[in-house]
Coordinates of C-alpha atoms and ligand atoms in Angstrom, one line a residue:
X19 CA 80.8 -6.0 203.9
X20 CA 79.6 -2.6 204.0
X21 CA 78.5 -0.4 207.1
X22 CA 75.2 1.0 208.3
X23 CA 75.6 4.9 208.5
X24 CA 73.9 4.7 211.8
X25 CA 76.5 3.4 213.5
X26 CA 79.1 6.2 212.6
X27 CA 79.7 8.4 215.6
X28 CA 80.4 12.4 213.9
X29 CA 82.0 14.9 215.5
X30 CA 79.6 17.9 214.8
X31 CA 81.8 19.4 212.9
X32 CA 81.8 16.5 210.5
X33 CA 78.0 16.1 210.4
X34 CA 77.3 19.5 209.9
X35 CA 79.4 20.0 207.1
X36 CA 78.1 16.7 205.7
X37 CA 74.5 17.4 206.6
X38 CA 75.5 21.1 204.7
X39 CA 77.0 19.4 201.3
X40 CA 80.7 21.0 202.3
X41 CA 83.6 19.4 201.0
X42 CA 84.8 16.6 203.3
X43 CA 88.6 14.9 203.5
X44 CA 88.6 11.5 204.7
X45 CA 92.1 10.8 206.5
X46 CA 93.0 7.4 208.0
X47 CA 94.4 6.4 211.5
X48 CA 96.8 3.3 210.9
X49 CA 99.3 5.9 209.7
X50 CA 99.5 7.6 213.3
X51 CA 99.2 4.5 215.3
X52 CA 101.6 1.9 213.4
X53 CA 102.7 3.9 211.0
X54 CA 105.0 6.6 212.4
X55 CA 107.2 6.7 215.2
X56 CA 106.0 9.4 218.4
X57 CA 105.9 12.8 218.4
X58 CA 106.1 12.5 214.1
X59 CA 103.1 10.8 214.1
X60 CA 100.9 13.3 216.0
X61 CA 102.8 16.4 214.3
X62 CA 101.6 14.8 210.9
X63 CA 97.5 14.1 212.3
X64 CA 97.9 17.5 213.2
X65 CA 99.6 19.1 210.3
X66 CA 97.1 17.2 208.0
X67 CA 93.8 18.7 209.3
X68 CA 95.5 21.7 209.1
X69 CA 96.2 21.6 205.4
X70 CA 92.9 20.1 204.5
X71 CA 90.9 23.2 206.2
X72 CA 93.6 25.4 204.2
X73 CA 92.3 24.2 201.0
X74 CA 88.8 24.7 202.2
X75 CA 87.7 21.3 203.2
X76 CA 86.9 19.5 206.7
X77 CA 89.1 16.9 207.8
X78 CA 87.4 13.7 208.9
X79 CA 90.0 11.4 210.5
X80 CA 88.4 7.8 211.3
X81 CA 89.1 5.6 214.4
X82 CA 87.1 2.7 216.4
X83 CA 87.4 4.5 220.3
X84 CA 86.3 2.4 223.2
X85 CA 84.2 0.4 220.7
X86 CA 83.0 3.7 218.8
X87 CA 83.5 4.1 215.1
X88 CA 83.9 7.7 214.6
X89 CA 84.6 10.3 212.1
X90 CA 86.1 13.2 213.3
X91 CA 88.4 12.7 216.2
X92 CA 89.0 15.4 219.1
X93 CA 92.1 16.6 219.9
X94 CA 92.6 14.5 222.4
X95 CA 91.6 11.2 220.5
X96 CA 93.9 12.2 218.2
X97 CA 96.5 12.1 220.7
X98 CA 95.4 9.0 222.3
X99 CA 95.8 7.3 218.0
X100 CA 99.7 8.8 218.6
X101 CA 100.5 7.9 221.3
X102 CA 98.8 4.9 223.7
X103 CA 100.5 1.4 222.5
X104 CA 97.2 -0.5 223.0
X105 CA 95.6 1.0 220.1
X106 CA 94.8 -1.9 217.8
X107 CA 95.1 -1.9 213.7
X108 CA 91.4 -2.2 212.5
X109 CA 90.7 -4.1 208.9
X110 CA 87.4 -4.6 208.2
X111 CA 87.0 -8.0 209.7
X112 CA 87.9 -6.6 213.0
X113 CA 85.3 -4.1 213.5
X114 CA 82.7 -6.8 215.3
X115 CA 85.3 -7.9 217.8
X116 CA 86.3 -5.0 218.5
X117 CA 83.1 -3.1 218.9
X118 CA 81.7 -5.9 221.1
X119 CA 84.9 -5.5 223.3
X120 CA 84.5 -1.3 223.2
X121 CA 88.5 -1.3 222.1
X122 CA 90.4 1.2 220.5
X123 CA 91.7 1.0 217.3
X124 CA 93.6 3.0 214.5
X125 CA 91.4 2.0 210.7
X126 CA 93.4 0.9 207.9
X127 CA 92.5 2.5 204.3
X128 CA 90.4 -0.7 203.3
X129 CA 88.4 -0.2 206.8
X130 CA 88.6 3.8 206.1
X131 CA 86.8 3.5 203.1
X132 CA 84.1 1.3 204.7
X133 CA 83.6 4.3 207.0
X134 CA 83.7 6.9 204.6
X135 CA 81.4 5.0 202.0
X136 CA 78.5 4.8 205.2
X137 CA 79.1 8.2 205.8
X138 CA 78.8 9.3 202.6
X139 CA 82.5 11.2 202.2
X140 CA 83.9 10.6 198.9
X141 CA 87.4 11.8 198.8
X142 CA 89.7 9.7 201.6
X143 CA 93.4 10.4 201.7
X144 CA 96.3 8.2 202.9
X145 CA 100.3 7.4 202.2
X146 CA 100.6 4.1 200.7
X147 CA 97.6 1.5 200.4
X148 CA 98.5 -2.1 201.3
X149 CA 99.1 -4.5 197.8
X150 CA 100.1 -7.6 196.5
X151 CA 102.6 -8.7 198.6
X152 CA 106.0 -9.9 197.1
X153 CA 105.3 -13.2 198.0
X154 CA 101.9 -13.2 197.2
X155 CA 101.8 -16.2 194.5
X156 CA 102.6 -18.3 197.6
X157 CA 101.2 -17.1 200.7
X158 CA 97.7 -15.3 199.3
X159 CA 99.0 -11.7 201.3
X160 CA 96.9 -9.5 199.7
X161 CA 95.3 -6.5 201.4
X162 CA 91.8 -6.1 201.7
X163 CA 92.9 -2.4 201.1
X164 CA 92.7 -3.3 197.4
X165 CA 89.2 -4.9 197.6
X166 CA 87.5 -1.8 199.7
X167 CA 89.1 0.6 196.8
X168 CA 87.2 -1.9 194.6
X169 CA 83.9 -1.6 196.9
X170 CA 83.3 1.4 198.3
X171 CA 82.5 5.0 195.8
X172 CA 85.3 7.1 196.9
X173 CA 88.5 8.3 195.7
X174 CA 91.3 7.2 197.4
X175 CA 94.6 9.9 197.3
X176 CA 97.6 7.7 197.9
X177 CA 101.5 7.7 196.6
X178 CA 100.6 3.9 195.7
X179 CA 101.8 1.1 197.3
X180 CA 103.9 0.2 200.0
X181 CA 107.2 0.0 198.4
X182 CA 107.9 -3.9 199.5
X183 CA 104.6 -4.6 197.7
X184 CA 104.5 -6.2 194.2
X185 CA 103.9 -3.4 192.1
X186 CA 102.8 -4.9 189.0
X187 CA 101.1 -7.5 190.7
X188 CA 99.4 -5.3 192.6
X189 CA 98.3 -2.9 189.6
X190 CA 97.5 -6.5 187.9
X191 CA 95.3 -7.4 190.9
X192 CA 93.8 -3.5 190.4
X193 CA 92.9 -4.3 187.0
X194 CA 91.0 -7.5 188.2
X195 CA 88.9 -5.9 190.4
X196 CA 87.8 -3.1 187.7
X197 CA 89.2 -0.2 189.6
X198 CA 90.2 2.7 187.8
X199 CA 94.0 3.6 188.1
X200 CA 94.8 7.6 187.7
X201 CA 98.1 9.5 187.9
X202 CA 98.0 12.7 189.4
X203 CA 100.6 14.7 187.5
X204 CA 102.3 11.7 186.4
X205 CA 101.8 8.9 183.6
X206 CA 103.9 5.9 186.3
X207 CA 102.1 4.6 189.3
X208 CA 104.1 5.7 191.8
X209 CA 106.2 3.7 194.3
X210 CA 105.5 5.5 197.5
X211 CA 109.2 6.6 198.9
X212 CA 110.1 7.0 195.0
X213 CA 108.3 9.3 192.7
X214 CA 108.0 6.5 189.7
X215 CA 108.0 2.7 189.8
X216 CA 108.3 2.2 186.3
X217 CA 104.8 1.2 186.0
X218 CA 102.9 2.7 183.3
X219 CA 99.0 3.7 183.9
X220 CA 96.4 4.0 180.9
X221 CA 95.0 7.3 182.9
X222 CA 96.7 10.7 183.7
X223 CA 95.2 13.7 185.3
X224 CA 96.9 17.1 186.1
X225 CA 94.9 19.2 187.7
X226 CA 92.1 18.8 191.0
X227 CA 89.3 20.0 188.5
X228 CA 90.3 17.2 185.9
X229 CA 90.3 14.7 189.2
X230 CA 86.9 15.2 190.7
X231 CA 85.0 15.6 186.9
X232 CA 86.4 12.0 186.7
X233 CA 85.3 11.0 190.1
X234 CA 81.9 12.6 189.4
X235 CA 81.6 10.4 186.7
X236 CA 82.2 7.7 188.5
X237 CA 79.7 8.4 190.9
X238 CA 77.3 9.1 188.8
X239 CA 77.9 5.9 186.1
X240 CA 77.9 3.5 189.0
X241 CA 76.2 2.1 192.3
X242 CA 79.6 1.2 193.5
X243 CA 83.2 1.1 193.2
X244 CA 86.2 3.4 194.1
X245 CA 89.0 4.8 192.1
X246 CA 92.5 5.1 192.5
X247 CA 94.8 8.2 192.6
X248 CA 98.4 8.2 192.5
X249 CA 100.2 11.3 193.6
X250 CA 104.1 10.8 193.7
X251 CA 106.1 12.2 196.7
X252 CA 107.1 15.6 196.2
X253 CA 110.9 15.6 194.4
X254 CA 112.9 17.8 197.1
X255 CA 112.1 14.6 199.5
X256 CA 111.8 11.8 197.1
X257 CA 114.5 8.8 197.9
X258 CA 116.2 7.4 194.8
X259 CA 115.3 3.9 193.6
X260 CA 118.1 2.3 193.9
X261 CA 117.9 3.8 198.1
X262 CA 114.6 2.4 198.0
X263 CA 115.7 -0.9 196.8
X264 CA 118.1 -1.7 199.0
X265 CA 116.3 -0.6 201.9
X266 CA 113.5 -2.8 200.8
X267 CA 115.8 -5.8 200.0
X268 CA 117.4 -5.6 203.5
X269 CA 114.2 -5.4 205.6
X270 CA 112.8 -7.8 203.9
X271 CA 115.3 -10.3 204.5
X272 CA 114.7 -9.0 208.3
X273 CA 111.2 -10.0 208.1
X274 CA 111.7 -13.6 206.6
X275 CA 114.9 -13.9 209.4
X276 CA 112.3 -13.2 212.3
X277 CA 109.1 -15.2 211.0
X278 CA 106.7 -12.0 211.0
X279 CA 103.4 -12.3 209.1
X280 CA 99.8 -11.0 208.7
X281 CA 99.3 -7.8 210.0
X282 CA 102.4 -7.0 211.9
X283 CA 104.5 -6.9 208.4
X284 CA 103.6 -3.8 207.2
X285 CA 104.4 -1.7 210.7
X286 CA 107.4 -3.9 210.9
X287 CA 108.7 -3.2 207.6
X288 CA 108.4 0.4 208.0
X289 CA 110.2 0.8 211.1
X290 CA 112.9 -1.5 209.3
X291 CA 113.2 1.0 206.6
X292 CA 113.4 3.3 208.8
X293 CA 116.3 2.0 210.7
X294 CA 118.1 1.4 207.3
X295 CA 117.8 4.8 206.0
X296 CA 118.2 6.6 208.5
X297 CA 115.3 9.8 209.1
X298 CA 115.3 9.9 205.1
X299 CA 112.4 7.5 204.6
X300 CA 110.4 9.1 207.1
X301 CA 110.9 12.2 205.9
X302 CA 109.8 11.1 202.7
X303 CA 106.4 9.2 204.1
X304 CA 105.7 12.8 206.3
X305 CA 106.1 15.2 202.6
X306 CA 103.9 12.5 200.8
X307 CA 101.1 12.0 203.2
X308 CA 101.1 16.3 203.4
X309 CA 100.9 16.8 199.9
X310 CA 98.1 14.2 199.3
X311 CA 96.0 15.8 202.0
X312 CA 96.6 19.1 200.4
X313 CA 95.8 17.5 196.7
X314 CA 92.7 15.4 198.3
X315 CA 91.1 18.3 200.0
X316 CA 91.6 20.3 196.6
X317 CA 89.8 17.7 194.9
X318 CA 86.9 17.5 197.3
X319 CA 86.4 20.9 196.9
X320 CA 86.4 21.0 192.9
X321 CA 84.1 18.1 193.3
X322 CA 81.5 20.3 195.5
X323 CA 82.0 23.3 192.8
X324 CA 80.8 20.6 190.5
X325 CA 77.9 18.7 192.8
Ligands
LIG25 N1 101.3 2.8 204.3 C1 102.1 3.4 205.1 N2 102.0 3.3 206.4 C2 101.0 2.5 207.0 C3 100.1 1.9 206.1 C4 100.3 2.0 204.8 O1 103.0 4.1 204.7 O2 100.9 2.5 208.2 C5 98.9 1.1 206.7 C6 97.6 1.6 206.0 O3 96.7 1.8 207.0 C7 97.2 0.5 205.1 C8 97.7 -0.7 205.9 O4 95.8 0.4 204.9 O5 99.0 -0.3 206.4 C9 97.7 -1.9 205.1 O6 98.1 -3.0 205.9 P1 98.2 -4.5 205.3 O7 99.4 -4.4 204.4 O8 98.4 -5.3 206.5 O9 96.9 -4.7 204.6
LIG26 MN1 98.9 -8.2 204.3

């Protein structure tokens, strides 16, 4: 799949720094629909385009409104992402339906990056992308987050995977699809809740500058194709592994007990994970998906200096 540009709706903002070659921050909506309980949720939209103009960039969050893909979202859109319990989760293969049926829906990263790819934005920032799921060898659960990162040219900030994801499997699956696997101040993929998984990456960056001269290259070398960065959650709100393990190991035992699949897992499992650690795993989630908007919209910026 990929997206004609003309169907993007901009907020002017948006297009005008676009249209001006300004540094532009895509940020996803699944995160403030499914992804967060109410008022977090909002606080962290807010607190996001907040720290992306800080750094000198323009935030672009992405939605599907009443049928509308847009990039940009008013405050009141945002709100509507937060807080109404209709709003759908959007992966690529939903955009058609739900276009034709003028719904509402929060974007994925996968169906971000489609968005951001037409648009022509080439930084997009999230928490955790979706992976290999931990049953994967059996049931094919793989997210079509992977394959978009694969697809589309734009960097993708994240604190890697869901934490109930395969790792290695998933950085296996990376590998398949030729995508480009960088730690941000780190030489371990990280494991989203956790700074480290144990995972070791071939690619280490340390600074924004060092990140977009990579992603430059990228852009320049090829027609397509993403690139991966893994920024671990900062350490004063980082959750141990073994936390993180047993919280994992719980809900997913949770999920298997009530029969939940497809796309309801991942919004289950994080409001299991909640539950089981108390406010500590959200607190953990709101410091990661701050700081990568923060290190995102630095990148986009170094990357204009360079453009
Ligand atoms: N990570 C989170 N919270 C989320 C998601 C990821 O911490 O809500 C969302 C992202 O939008 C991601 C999606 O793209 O879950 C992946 O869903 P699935 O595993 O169903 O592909
Ligand atoms: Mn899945």
């Amino acid at each position: 799949m990929s997206l004609r540009p003309e169907v993007i709706h901009f907020s002017e903002e948006v297009r005008e720094a676009l249209h001006a070659d300004k540094p532009v921050v895509a940020l996803e909506s699944t995160i403030i629909a499914h992804g967060m309980p109410y008022p977090t949720n909002l606080e962290v939209a807010q607190a996001c385009e907040a720290l992306v103009r800080e750094a000198g960039a323009i935030p672009a969050t992405l939605a599907i409104i009443d049928g509308v893909i847009r990039a940009g979202l008013t405050g009141p859109e945002l709100e509507r992402m937060a807080t109404d319990k209709k709003v759908l989760k959007a992966v690529e293969r939903d955009f058609p339906l739900i276009v034709a049926r003028k719904a509402t829906a929060a974007v994925t990263a996968g169906s971000s990056l489609a968005i951001a790819a037409a648009a022509g934005i080439r930084v997009f920032v999230t928490g955790g992308i979706g992976g290999v799921g931990a049953l994967a060898a059996q049931d094919f659960d793989i997210s079509a987050d992977l394959v978009a990162i694969a697809q589309y040219p734009c960097l993708t900030v994240c604190s890697g995977t869901k934490a109930f994801m395969d790792i290695p499997g998933t950085l296996e699956y990376l590998e398949t699809l030729r995508v480009p696997v960088i730690g941000y101040q780190t030489s371990e993929f990280p494991m989203f809740y956790t700074r480290s998984s144990g995972c070791k990456l071939e690619w280490r960056v340390n600074t924004p500058e060092e990140a977009a001269s990579a992603l430059a290259a990228q852009l320049k070398i090829s027609a397509q194709g993403g690139m991966l960065l893994g920024v671990p959650v900062p350490e004063a709100e980082a959750l141990s592994e073994a936390e993180t393990r047993r919280a994992i190991d719980a809900a997913l035992a949770q999920l298997r007990e009530q029969e939940i699949v497809g796309k309801a897992v991942t919004p289950f499992m994080l409001s299991a994970i909640k539950a089981i650690t108390g406010e500590a795993s959200l607190r953990a989630n709101v410091a990661l998906i701050h700081n990568n908007a923060r290190v995102g919209a630095q990148i986009a910026v170094a990357l204009s200096a360079l453009e």
